[in-house]
Amino acid sequence: MTGRTWTFSSRALTAAGFTDIVLRPAGPADPAPRNAIVYTVRAGAGCVVGHLDGGGRSAGQPQAVGALPHGRCLANL
């Protein structure tokens, strides 16, 4: 995935009104396949989590989940 696609995705999420956004390569503890780009946005007390395939296309439905015990949406890398 190119930096250009990352920027576009971040801008789209920001334009939708989200401010607490994480967009990064999926790590071993993330709910996404290897080589995917995982994203989360804070939504009130919870999070919306999803992932993009290597080509930058949505790969499945985003999920609404609760924050992790440390208060973030994803585990730290």
PDB file of C-alpha atoms in Angstrom:
ATOM      1  CA  MET A   1       0.000   0.000   0.000  1.00  0.00           C
ATOM      2  CA  THR A   2       1.424   3.338  -0.943  1.00  0.00           C
ATOM      3  CA  GLY A   3       1.760   6.383   1.274  1.00  0.00           C
ATOM      4  CA  ARG A   4      -0.674   8.105  -1.041  1.00  0.00           C
ATOM      5  CA  THR A   5      -3.393   5.553  -0.198  1.00  0.00           C
ATOM      6  CA  TRP A   6      -2.685   5.905   3.542  1.00  0.00           C
ATOM      7  CA  THR A   7      -3.079   9.669   3.284  1.00  0.00           C
ATOM      8  CA  PHE A   8      -6.326   9.310   1.348  1.00  0.00           C
ATOM      9  CA  SER A   9      -7.725   6.872   3.920  1.00  0.00           C
ATOM     10  CA  SER A  10      -6.774   9.134   6.827  1.00  0.00           C
ATOM     11  CA  ARG A  11      -8.343  12.119   5.106  1.00  0.00           C
ATOM     12  CA  ALA A  12     -11.549  10.185   4.430  1.00  0.00           C
ATOM     13  CA  LEU A  13     -11.847   9.185   8.096  1.00  0.00           C
ATOM     14  CA  THR A  14     -11.089  12.733   9.254  1.00  0.00           C
ATOM     15  CA  ALA A  15     -13.645  14.131   6.799  1.00  0.00           C
ATOM     16  CA  ALA A  16     -16.223  11.735   8.271  1.00  0.00           C
ATOM     17  CA  GLY A  17     -15.721  13.459  11.630  1.00  0.00           C
ATOM     18  CA  PHE A  18     -13.379  11.010  13.362  1.00  0.00           C
ATOM     19  CA  THR A  19     -10.459  12.476  15.277  1.00  0.00           C
ATOM     20  CA  ASP A  20      -8.792   9.544  17.101  1.00  0.00           C
ATOM     21  CA  ILE A  21      -7.578   7.499  14.107  1.00  0.00           C
ATOM     22  CA  VAL A  22      -4.970   4.756  13.869  1.00  0.00           C
ATOM     23  CA  LEU A  23      -3.963   3.452  10.447  1.00  0.00           C
ATOM     24  CA  ARG A  24      -0.981   1.073  10.254  1.00  0.00           C
ATOM     25  CA  PRO A  25       0.325  -2.266   9.007  1.00  0.00           C
ATOM     26  CA  ALA A  26      -1.358  -5.056  10.962  1.00  0.00           C
ATOM     27  CA  GLY A  27       0.668  -6.480  13.827  1.00  0.00           C
ATOM     28  CA  PRO A  28       0.494  -9.993  15.240  1.00  0.00           C
ATOM     29  CA  ALA A  29      -2.075  -9.028  17.920  1.00  0.00           C
ATOM     30  CA  ASP A  30      -4.336  -7.086  15.523  1.00  0.00           C
ATOM     31  CA  PRO A  31      -7.690  -8.400  14.252  1.00  0.00           C
ATOM     32  CA  ALA A  32      -6.512  -8.425  10.631  1.00  0.00           C
ATOM     33  CA  PRO A  33      -4.636 -10.793   8.340  1.00  0.00           C
ATOM     34  CA  ARG A  34      -0.924 -10.557   7.801  1.00  0.00           C
ATOM     35  CA  ASN A  35       0.035  -7.949   5.148  1.00  0.00           C
ATOM     36  CA  ALA A  36      -3.194  -5.998   5.746  1.00  0.00           C
ATOM     37  CA  ILE A  37      -3.581  -2.408   6.882  1.00  0.00           C
ATOM     38  CA  VAL A  38      -5.586  -2.193  10.092  1.00  0.00           C
ATOM     39  CA  TYR A  39      -7.491   0.938  11.062  1.00  0.00           C
ATOM     40  CA  THR A  40      -9.444   2.041  14.095  1.00  0.00           C
ATOM     41  CA  VAL A  41     -11.429   5.099  14.929  1.00  0.00           C
ATOM     42  CA  ARG A  42     -12.697   5.994  18.352  1.00  0.00           C
ATOM     43  CA  ALA A  43     -16.479   6.158  18.487  1.00  0.00           C
ATOM     44  CA  GLY A  44     -17.648   7.307  21.899  1.00  0.00           C
ATOM     45  CA  ALA A  45     -16.614   4.724  24.499  1.00  0.00           C
ATOM     46  CA  GLY A  46     -15.929   2.124  21.806  1.00  0.00           C
ATOM     47  CA  CYS A  47     -14.023   1.691  18.590  1.00  0.00           C
ATOM     48  CA  VAL A  48     -14.669   0.852  14.973  1.00  0.00           C
ATOM     49  CA  VAL A  49     -12.006  -1.554  13.724  1.00  0.00           C
ATOM     50  CA  GLY A  50     -11.456  -2.760  10.178  1.00  0.00           C
ATOM     51  CA  HIS A  51      -8.750  -3.593   7.703  1.00  0.00           C
ATOM     52  CA  LEU A  52      -7.741  -3.040   4.108  1.00  0.00           C
ATOM     53  CA  ASP A  53      -6.074  -5.602   1.873  1.00  0.00           C
ATOM     54  CA  GLY A  54      -2.642  -4.970   0.358  1.00  0.00           C
ATOM     55  CA  GLY A  55      -4.222  -3.059  -2.531  1.00  0.00           C
ATOM     56  CA  GLY A  56      -6.004  -0.615  -0.225  1.00  0.00           C
ATOM     57  CA  ARG A  57      -9.478  -2.123  -0.694  1.00  0.00           C
ATOM     58  CA  SER A  58     -11.827  -2.775   2.210  1.00  0.00           C
ATOM     59  CA  ALA A  59     -11.562  -6.377   3.335  1.00  0.00           C
ATOM     60  CA  GLY A  60     -14.757  -7.205   5.180  1.00  0.00           C
ATOM     61  CA  GLN A  61     -17.127  -5.295   7.392  1.00  0.00           C
ATOM     62  CA  PRO A  62     -15.716  -2.974  10.061  1.00  0.00           C
ATOM     63  CA  GLN A  63     -16.637  -4.086  13.582  1.00  0.00           C
ATOM     64  CA  ALA A  64     -17.834  -2.014  16.527  1.00  0.00           C
ATOM     65  CA  VAL A  65     -15.904  -3.151  19.612  1.00  0.00           C
ATOM     66  CA  GLY A  66     -15.080  -1.944  23.090  1.00  0.00           C
ATOM     67  CA  ALA A  67     -11.748  -0.352  23.888  1.00  0.00           C
ATOM     68  CA  LEU A  68      -8.989  -2.539  25.311  1.00  0.00           C
ATOM     69  CA  PRO A  69      -8.219  -2.364  29.069  1.00  0.00           C
ATOM     70  CA  HIS A  70      -5.526   0.277  28.455  1.00  0.00           C
ATOM     71  CA  GLY A  71      -8.182   2.467  26.812  1.00  0.00           C
ATOM     72  CA  ARG A  72      -6.946   2.187  23.228  1.00  0.00           C
ATOM     73  CA  CYS A  73      -8.540   0.469  20.279  1.00  0.00           C
ATOM     74  CA  LEU A  74      -5.510  -1.631  19.267  1.00  0.00           C
ATOM     75  CA  ALA A  75      -2.657  -3.289  21.102  1.00  0.00           C
ATOM     76  CA  ASN A  76       0.616  -1.395  21.043  1.00  0.00           C
ATOM     77  CA  LEU A  77       3.212  -2.638  18.580  1.00  0.00           C
TER      78      LEU A  77
END
